[in-house]
PDB file of C-alpha atoms in Angstrom:
ATOM      1  CA  UNK A   1       8.492  -3.420  -0.762  1.00 33.00           C
ATOM      2  CA  UNK A   2       9.424  -0.410   0.989  1.00 35.00           C
ATOM      3  CA  UNK A   3       6.716   0.409   3.849  1.00 35.00           C
ATOM      4  CA  UNK A   4       9.112   2.475   5.502  1.00 34.00           C
ATOM      5  CA  UNK A   5       7.946   5.728   3.294  1.00 32.00           C
ATOM      6  CA  UNK A   6       4.067   4.930   4.171  1.00 35.00           C
ATOM      7  CA  UNK A   7       2.660   7.744   6.361  1.00 39.00           C
ATOM      8  CA  UNK A   8       0.293   7.045   9.231  1.00 45.00           C
ATOM      9  CA  UNK A   9      -2.911   6.332   8.178  1.00 53.00           C
ATOM     10  CA  UNK A  10      -4.283  10.269   6.923  1.00 48.00           C
ATOM     11  CA  UNK A  11      -7.416  10.972   9.021  1.00 42.00           C
ATOM     12  CA  UNK A  12      -7.259   8.600  11.746  1.00 46.00           C
ATOM     13  CA  UNK A  13      -3.860  10.674  12.461  1.00 50.00           C
ATOM     14  CA  UNK A  14      -0.516   9.123  13.915  1.00 54.00           C
ATOM     15  CA  UNK A  15      -0.264   7.411  16.897  1.00 53.00           C
ATOM     16  CA  UNK A  16       0.678  10.593  19.399  1.00 50.00           C
ATOM     17  CA  UNK A  17       4.535  10.243  20.718  1.00 50.00           C
ATOM     18  CA  UNK A  18       3.804  10.753  24.493  1.00 46.00           C
ATOM     19  CA  UNK A  19       6.130  11.821  27.555  1.00 43.00           C
ATOM     20  CA  UNK A  20       7.594   8.963  29.615  1.00 47.00           C
ATOM     21  CA  UNK A  21       4.912   9.073  32.254  1.00 43.00           C
ATOM     22  CA  UNK A  22       1.906   9.105  30.095  1.00 45.00           C
ATOM     23  CA  UNK A  23       3.901   6.134  28.145  1.00 54.00           C
ATOM     24  CA  UNK A  24       3.388   3.942  31.237  1.00 56.00           C
ATOM     25  CA  UNK A  25      -0.500   4.564  31.986  1.00 87.00           C
ATOM     26  CA  UNK A  26      -1.077   2.814  28.087  1.00 94.00           C
ATOM     27  CA  UNK A  27       0.635  -0.452  27.499  1.00 96.00           C
ATOM     28  CA  UNK A  28      -0.655  -0.834  24.055  1.00 97.00           C
ATOM     29  CA  UNK A  29       0.551   2.764  22.786  1.00 96.00           C
ATOM     30  CA  UNK A  30       3.683   1.497  24.423  1.00 97.00           C
ATOM     31  CA  UNK A  31       4.038  -1.746  22.455  1.00 98.00           C
ATOM     32  CA  UNK A  32       3.188   0.202  19.063  1.00 97.00           C
ATOM     33  CA  UNK A  33       6.029   2.499  19.865  1.00 97.00           C
ATOM     34  CA  UNK A  34       8.186  -0.505  20.590  1.00 98.00           C
ATOM     35  CA  UNK A  35       6.914  -2.438  17.348  1.00 98.00           C
ATOM     36  CA  UNK A  36       8.347   0.929  15.049  1.00 97.00           C
ATOM     37  CA  UNK A  37      11.509   1.024  16.878  1.00 98.00           C
ATOM     38  CA  UNK A  38      11.929  -2.789  16.268  1.00 98.00           C
ATOM     39  CA  UNK A  39      10.672  -2.342  12.405  1.00 98.00           C
ATOM     40  CA  UNK A  40      12.910   0.294  11.934  1.00 98.00           C
ATOM     41  CA  UNK A  41      15.832  -1.766  13.027  1.00 98.00           C
ATOM     42  CA  UNK A  42      14.884  -4.817  10.397  1.00 98.00           C
ATOM     43  CA  UNK A  43      13.724  -6.852  13.452  1.00 98.00           C
ATOM     44  CA  UNK A  44      10.430  -8.029  12.096  1.00 98.00           C
ATOM     45  CA  UNK A  45       9.965 -10.916  14.130  1.00 98.00           C
ATOM     46  CA  UNK A  46       9.679  -8.718  17.266  1.00 98.00           C
ATOM     47  CA  UNK A  47       7.763  -5.801  15.602  1.00 98.00           C
ATOM     48  CA  UNK A  48       5.504  -8.263  14.819  1.00 98.00           C
ATOM     49  CA  UNK A  49       5.143  -9.601  18.221  1.00 98.00           C
ATOM     50  CA  UNK A  50       5.320  -5.904  19.330  1.00 98.00           C
ATOM     51  CA  UNK A  51       2.382  -4.591  16.767  1.00 98.00           C
ATOM     52  CA  UNK A  52       0.334  -7.892  17.614  1.00 98.00           C
ATOM     53  CA  UNK A  53       0.335  -6.877  21.449  1.00 98.00           C
ATOM     54  CA  UNK A  54      -0.495  -3.539  20.630  1.00 98.00           C
ATOM     55  CA  UNK A  55      -3.167  -4.524  18.675  1.00 98.00           C
ATOM     56  CA  UNK A  56      -5.158  -6.728  21.318  1.00 98.00           C
ATOM     57  CA  UNK A  57      -4.432  -3.653  23.935  1.00 98.00           C
ATOM     58  CA  UNK A  58      -6.471  -1.440  21.379  1.00 97.00           C
ATOM     59  CA  UNK A  59      -9.253  -3.549  20.809  1.00 97.00           C
ATOM     60  CA  UNK A  60      -9.208  -3.908  24.608  1.00 97.00           C
ATOM     61  CA  UNK A  61      -9.707  -0.653  24.694  1.00 97.00           C
ATOM     62  CA  UNK A  62     -11.996  -0.212  21.862  1.00 96.00           C
ATOM     63  CA  UNK A  63      -9.363   2.214  20.311  1.00 96.00           C
ATOM     64  CA  UNK A  64     -10.282   2.035  16.540  1.00 96.00           C
ATOM     65  CA  UNK A  65      -7.427   4.363  15.445  1.00 94.00           C
ATOM     66  CA  UNK A  66      -5.053   2.205  17.347  1.00 97.00           C
ATOM     67  CA  UNK A  67      -6.413  -0.603  16.000  1.00 97.00           C
ATOM     68  CA  UNK A  68      -6.182   0.732  12.118  1.00 97.00           C
ATOM     69  CA  UNK A  69      -2.500   2.098  12.808  1.00 97.00           C
ATOM     70  CA  UNK A  70      -1.596  -1.626  14.763  1.00 98.00           C
ATOM     71  CA  UNK A  71      -3.350  -3.693  11.836  1.00 98.00           C
ATOM     72  CA  UNK A  72      -1.254  -1.253   9.497  1.00 98.00           C
ATOM     73  CA  UNK A  73       1.533  -2.002  11.109  1.00 98.00           C
ATOM     74  CA  UNK A  74       1.124  -5.696  11.893  1.00 98.00           C
ATOM     75  CA  UNK A  75       0.610  -5.961   8.072  1.00 98.00           C
ATOM     76  CA  UNK A  76       4.359  -4.472   7.414  1.00 98.00           C
ATOM     77  CA  UNK A  77       5.934  -6.536   9.452  1.00 98.00           C
ATOM     78  CA  UNK A  78       4.161  -9.864   7.980  1.00 98.00           C
ATOM     79  CA  UNK A  79       5.002  -8.251   4.606  1.00 98.00           C
ATOM     80  CA  UNK A  80       8.777  -7.809   5.404  1.00 98.00           C
ATOM     81  CA  UNK A  81       8.705 -11.885   6.892  1.00 98.00           C
ATOM     82  CA  UNK A  82       7.412 -12.913   3.267  1.00 98.00           C
ATOM     83  CA  UNK A  83       3.772 -13.687   5.026  1.00 98.00           C
ATOM     84  CA  UNK A  84       1.845 -12.274   2.238  1.00 98.00           C
ATOM     85  CA  UNK A  85      -1.490 -13.956   3.324  1.00 98.00           C
ATOM     86  CA  UNK A  86      -1.177 -12.386   6.867  1.00 98.00           C
ATOM     87  CA  UNK A  87      -0.049  -9.111   5.237  1.00 98.00           C
ATOM     88  CA  UNK A  88      -3.313  -8.653   3.582  1.00 98.00           C
ATOM     89  CA  UNK A  89      -5.809 -10.126   6.311  1.00 98.00           C
ATOM     90  CA  UNK A  90      -4.273  -7.275   8.583  1.00 98.00           C
ATOM     91  CA  UNK A  91      -4.089  -4.860   6.039  1.00 98.00           C
ATOM     92  CA  UNK A  92      -7.952  -5.700   5.428  1.00 98.00           C
ATOM     93  CA  UNK A  93      -8.639  -5.320   8.973  1.00 98.00           C
ATOM     94  CA  UNK A  94      -6.811  -1.515   8.965  1.00 98.00           C
ATOM     95  CA  UNK A  95      -8.561  -0.987   5.524  1.00 97.00           C
ATOM     96  CA  UNK A  96     -12.411  -1.625   7.582  1.00 97.00           C
ATOM     97  CA  UNK A  97     -11.441   1.091  10.091  1.00 96.00           C
ATOM     98  CA  UNK A  98     -10.591   3.196   7.208  1.00 96.00           C
ATOM     99  CA  UNK A  99     -14.064   3.152   5.258  1.00 95.00           C
ATOM    100  CA  UNK A 100     -16.057   3.716   8.117  1.00 95.00           C
ATOM    101  CA  UNK A 101     -14.224   6.745   8.763  1.00 93.00           C
ATOM    102  CA  UNK A 102     -14.376   7.580   5.046  1.00 93.00           C
ATOM    103  CA  UNK A 103     -10.524   8.158   4.755  1.00 94.00           C
ATOM    104  CA  UNK A 104      -9.963   7.436   1.177  1.00 90.00           C
ATOM    105  CA  UNK A 105      -6.081   8.161   1.130  1.00 91.00           C
ATOM    106  CA  UNK A 106      -5.122   5.429   3.847  1.00 95.00           C
ATOM    107  CA  UNK A 107      -7.737   3.058   1.646  1.00 96.00           C
ATOM    108  CA  UNK A 108      -5.144   4.212  -1.078  1.00 95.00           C
ATOM    109  CA  UNK A 109      -2.025   3.223   0.435  1.00 96.00           C
ATOM    110  CA  UNK A 110      -3.664  -0.241   1.892  1.00 97.00           C
ATOM    111  CA  UNK A 111      -5.305  -0.956  -1.544  1.00 97.00           C
ATOM    112  CA  UNK A 112      -1.046  -0.384  -2.931  1.00 96.00           C
ATOM    113  CA  UNK A 113       0.261  -2.020  -0.046  1.00 98.00           C
ATOM    114  CA  UNK A 114      -2.155  -5.410  -0.752  1.00 98.00           C
ATOM    115  CA  UNK A 115      -1.864  -5.331  -4.360  1.00 98.00           C
ATOM    116  CA  UNK A 116       1.834  -5.876  -3.606  1.00 97.00           C
ATOM    117  CA  UNK A 117       1.323  -8.410  -1.715  1.00 98.00           C
ATOM    118  CA  UNK A 118      -1.251 -10.247  -4.221  1.00 98.00           C
ATOM    119  CA  UNK A 119       1.243 -10.028  -6.512  1.00 97.00           C
ATOM    120  CA  UNK A 120       3.990 -11.657  -4.227  1.00 97.00           C
ATOM    121  CA  UNK A 121       1.287 -14.593  -3.901  1.00 97.00           C
ATOM    122  CA  UNK A 122       0.961 -14.696  -7.567  1.00 96.00           C
ATOM    123  CA  UNK A 123      -2.784 -13.663  -7.272  1.00 97.00           C
ATOM    124  CA  UNK A 124      -2.702 -11.360 -10.142  1.00 97.00           C
ATOM    125  CA  UNK A 125      -6.406 -11.307 -10.026  1.00 97.00           C
ATOM    126  CA  UNK A 126      -6.630  -9.678  -6.922  1.00 98.00           C
ATOM    127  CA  UNK A 127      -4.207  -7.668  -7.636  1.00 98.00           C
ATOM    128  CA  UNK A 128      -5.489  -6.372 -10.704  1.00 98.00           C
ATOM    129  CA  UNK A 129      -8.707  -5.682  -9.273  1.00 98.00           C
ATOM    130  CA  UNK A 130      -6.875  -3.565  -6.714  1.00 98.00           C
ATOM    131  CA  UNK A 131      -4.726  -1.709  -8.835  1.00 98.00           C
ATOM    132  CA  UNK A 132      -7.628  -0.467 -11.284  1.00 97.00           C
ATOM    133  CA  UNK A 133      -9.632   1.050  -8.072  1.00 95.00           C
ATOM    134  CA  UNK A 134      -6.718   2.856  -6.977  1.00 96.00           C
ATOM    135  CA  UNK A 135      -6.710   4.035 -11.018  1.00 97.00           C
ATOM    136  CA  UNK A 136     -10.324   4.565 -10.908  1.00 95.00           C
ATOM    137  CA  UNK A 137      -9.329   6.870  -7.480  1.00 94.00           C
ATOM    138  CA  UNK A 138      -6.562   8.553  -9.804  1.00 96.00           C
ATOM    139  CA  UNK A 139      -8.773   9.526 -12.288  1.00 94.00           C
ATOM    140  CA  UNK A 140     -11.334  10.734  -9.658  1.00 94.00           C
ATOM    141  CA  UNK A 141      -9.183  12.924  -7.986  1.00 94.00           C
ATOM    142  CA  UNK A 142      -7.504  14.185 -11.192  1.00 95.00           C
ATOM    143  CA  UNK A 143      -4.006  12.853 -10.222  1.00 96.00           C
ATOM    144  CA  UNK A 144      -2.090  12.337 -13.567  1.00 97.00           C
ATOM    145  CA  UNK A 145       0.682  11.091 -11.737  1.00 96.00           C
ATOM    146  CA  UNK A 146      -0.525   8.612  -9.245  1.00 96.00           C
ATOM    147  CA  UNK A 147      -1.917   7.097 -12.457  1.00 97.00           C
ATOM    148  CA  UNK A 148       1.061   6.981 -14.431  1.00 97.00           C
ATOM    149  CA  UNK A 149       2.372   5.345 -11.363  1.00 97.00           C
ATOM    150  CA  UNK A 150      -0.379   2.565 -11.289  1.00 97.00           C
ATOM    151  CA  UNK A 151      -1.140   2.043 -14.857  1.00 98.00           C
ATOM    152  CA  UNK A 152       2.963   0.949 -14.895  1.00 97.00           C
ATOM    153  CA  UNK A 153       2.511  -1.701 -11.974  1.00 97.00           C
ATOM    154  CA  UNK A 154      -0.763  -2.574 -14.134  1.00 98.00           C
ATOM    155  CA  UNK A 155       1.106  -3.497 -17.142  1.00 98.00           C
ATOM    156  CA  UNK A 156       3.996  -5.034 -14.967  1.00 97.00           C
ATOM    157  CA  UNK A 157       0.935  -7.413 -13.893  1.00 98.00           C
ATOM    158  CA  UNK A 158      -0.094  -7.887 -17.431  1.00 97.00           C
ATOM    159  CA  UNK A 159       3.344  -9.034 -18.514  1.00 96.00           C
ATOM    160  CA  UNK A 160       3.635 -11.396 -15.864  1.00 95.00           C
ATOM    161  CA  UNK A 161       0.574 -12.797 -16.719  1.00 95.00           C
ATOM    162  CA  UNK A 162       1.593 -13.197 -20.290  1.00 95.00           C
ATOM    163  CA  UNK A 163      -0.558 -10.892 -21.577  1.00 96.00           C
ATOM    164  CA  UNK A 164       1.718  -8.626 -23.606  1.00 96.00           C
ATOM    165  CA  UNK A 165      -1.209  -6.937 -25.635  1.00 96.00           C
ATOM    166  CA  UNK A 166      -3.119  -5.609 -22.206  1.00 97.00           C
ATOM    167  CA  UNK A 167       0.458  -4.580 -20.783  1.00 97.00           C
ATOM    168  CA  UNK A 168       1.461  -2.531 -24.341  1.00 97.00           C
ATOM    169  CA  UNK A 169      -1.726  -1.074 -23.440  1.00 97.00           C
ATOM    170  CA  UNK A 170      -1.452   0.400 -20.325  1.00 98.00           C
ATOM    171  CA  UNK A 171       1.931   1.451 -21.611  1.00 98.00           C
ATOM    172  CA  UNK A 172       0.311   3.463 -24.294  1.00 97.00           C
ATOM    173  CA  UNK A 173      -2.182   4.904 -21.930  1.00 97.00           C
ATOM    174  CA  UNK A 174       1.232   5.998 -19.862  1.00 97.00           C
ATOM    175  CA  UNK A 175       2.665   7.431 -22.932  1.00 97.00           C
ATOM    176  CA  UNK A 176      -0.813   9.731 -23.747  1.00 96.00           C
ATOM    177  CA  UNK A 177      -0.792  11.089 -20.187  1.00 96.00           C
ATOM    178  CA  UNK A 178       3.298  12.106 -20.765  1.00 95.00           C
ATOM    179  CA  UNK A 179       2.445  13.832 -24.340  1.00 95.00           C
ATOM    180  CA  UNK A 180      -1.225  15.482 -22.898  1.00 94.00           C
ATOM    181  CA  UNK A 181       1.442  16.968 -20.375  1.00 94.00           C
ATOM    182  CA  UNK A 182       4.246  17.281 -23.067  1.00 93.00           C
ATOM    183  CA  UNK A 183       6.835  15.178 -21.444  1.00 94.00           C
ATOM    184  CA  UNK A 184       7.711  13.748 -25.035  1.00 95.00           C
ATOM    185  CA  UNK A 185      10.963  11.726 -23.973  1.00 96.00           C
ATOM    186  CA  UNK A 186       8.878   9.867 -21.569  1.00 96.00           C
ATOM    187  CA  UNK A 187       5.990   9.788 -23.732  1.00 96.00           C
ATOM    188  CA  UNK A 188       8.057   7.821 -26.664  1.00 96.00           C
ATOM    189  CA  UNK A 189       9.868   5.764 -24.045  1.00 97.00           C
ATOM    190  CA  UNK A 190       6.332   4.053 -22.691  1.00 97.00           C
ATOM    191  CA  UNK A 191       5.419   3.632 -26.268  1.00 97.00           C
ATOM    192  CA  UNK A 192       8.118   1.818 -27.400  1.00 97.00           C
ATOM    193  CA  UNK A 193       8.247  -0.208 -24.587  1.00 96.00           C
ATOM    194  CA  UNK A 194       4.395  -1.185 -25.887  1.00 97.00           C
ATOM    195  CA  UNK A 195       6.083  -1.516 -29.404  1.00 96.00           C
ATOM    196  CA  UNK A 196       8.764  -3.901 -27.811  1.00 95.00           C
ATOM    197  CA  UNK A 197       6.220  -6.185 -25.907  1.00 94.00           C
ATOM    198  CA  UNK A 198       3.790  -6.771 -29.070  1.00 91.00           C
ATOM    199  CA  UNK A 199       6.785  -7.565 -31.055  1.00 91.00           C
ATOM    200  CA  UNK A 200       8.019  -9.667 -28.714  1.00 81.00           C
ATOM    201  CA  UNK A 201       4.287 -11.916 -28.548  1.00 55.00           C
TER     202      UNK A 201
END
């Protein structure tokens, strides 16, 4: 999963890039910045160590924003290393902070990553639970594009489970959203996918 596209936690804000003199005053922020560099270079083990150190530092400082950001990034490093259970634990830690801050957009981003990790672990029920939470968010915020993206993943998860009927239903929902917005080619493609699944049963 490409975690690189993930934006910093919304209402909690990105970690500020400070000047050299300020950086040396806060070891936790130094560790966090170092972790991001390691992560960008694909050095995930080093990144995990740096984010872990940053997390400990932010805990000592009682810095909730730092805890959320470091936990999220530590989760990314674990995910990149195929340590899915550890990734989920870190994402849940970040999620708890976002919940307190009522930061629904960051919660959504974390749910996406947790759903991907559960899917890798083969825990389809947990993945679907999170996916349906996200779908509800997109319905409430009237975001058809987001709803389509999630429904496609829902269909894939049902298909992985061998539940072709529910996978076909999800594809039909995608088709109907595309129809509503006059995307006739896409509507037709997803309707065909649904039919192919059902005929393959």
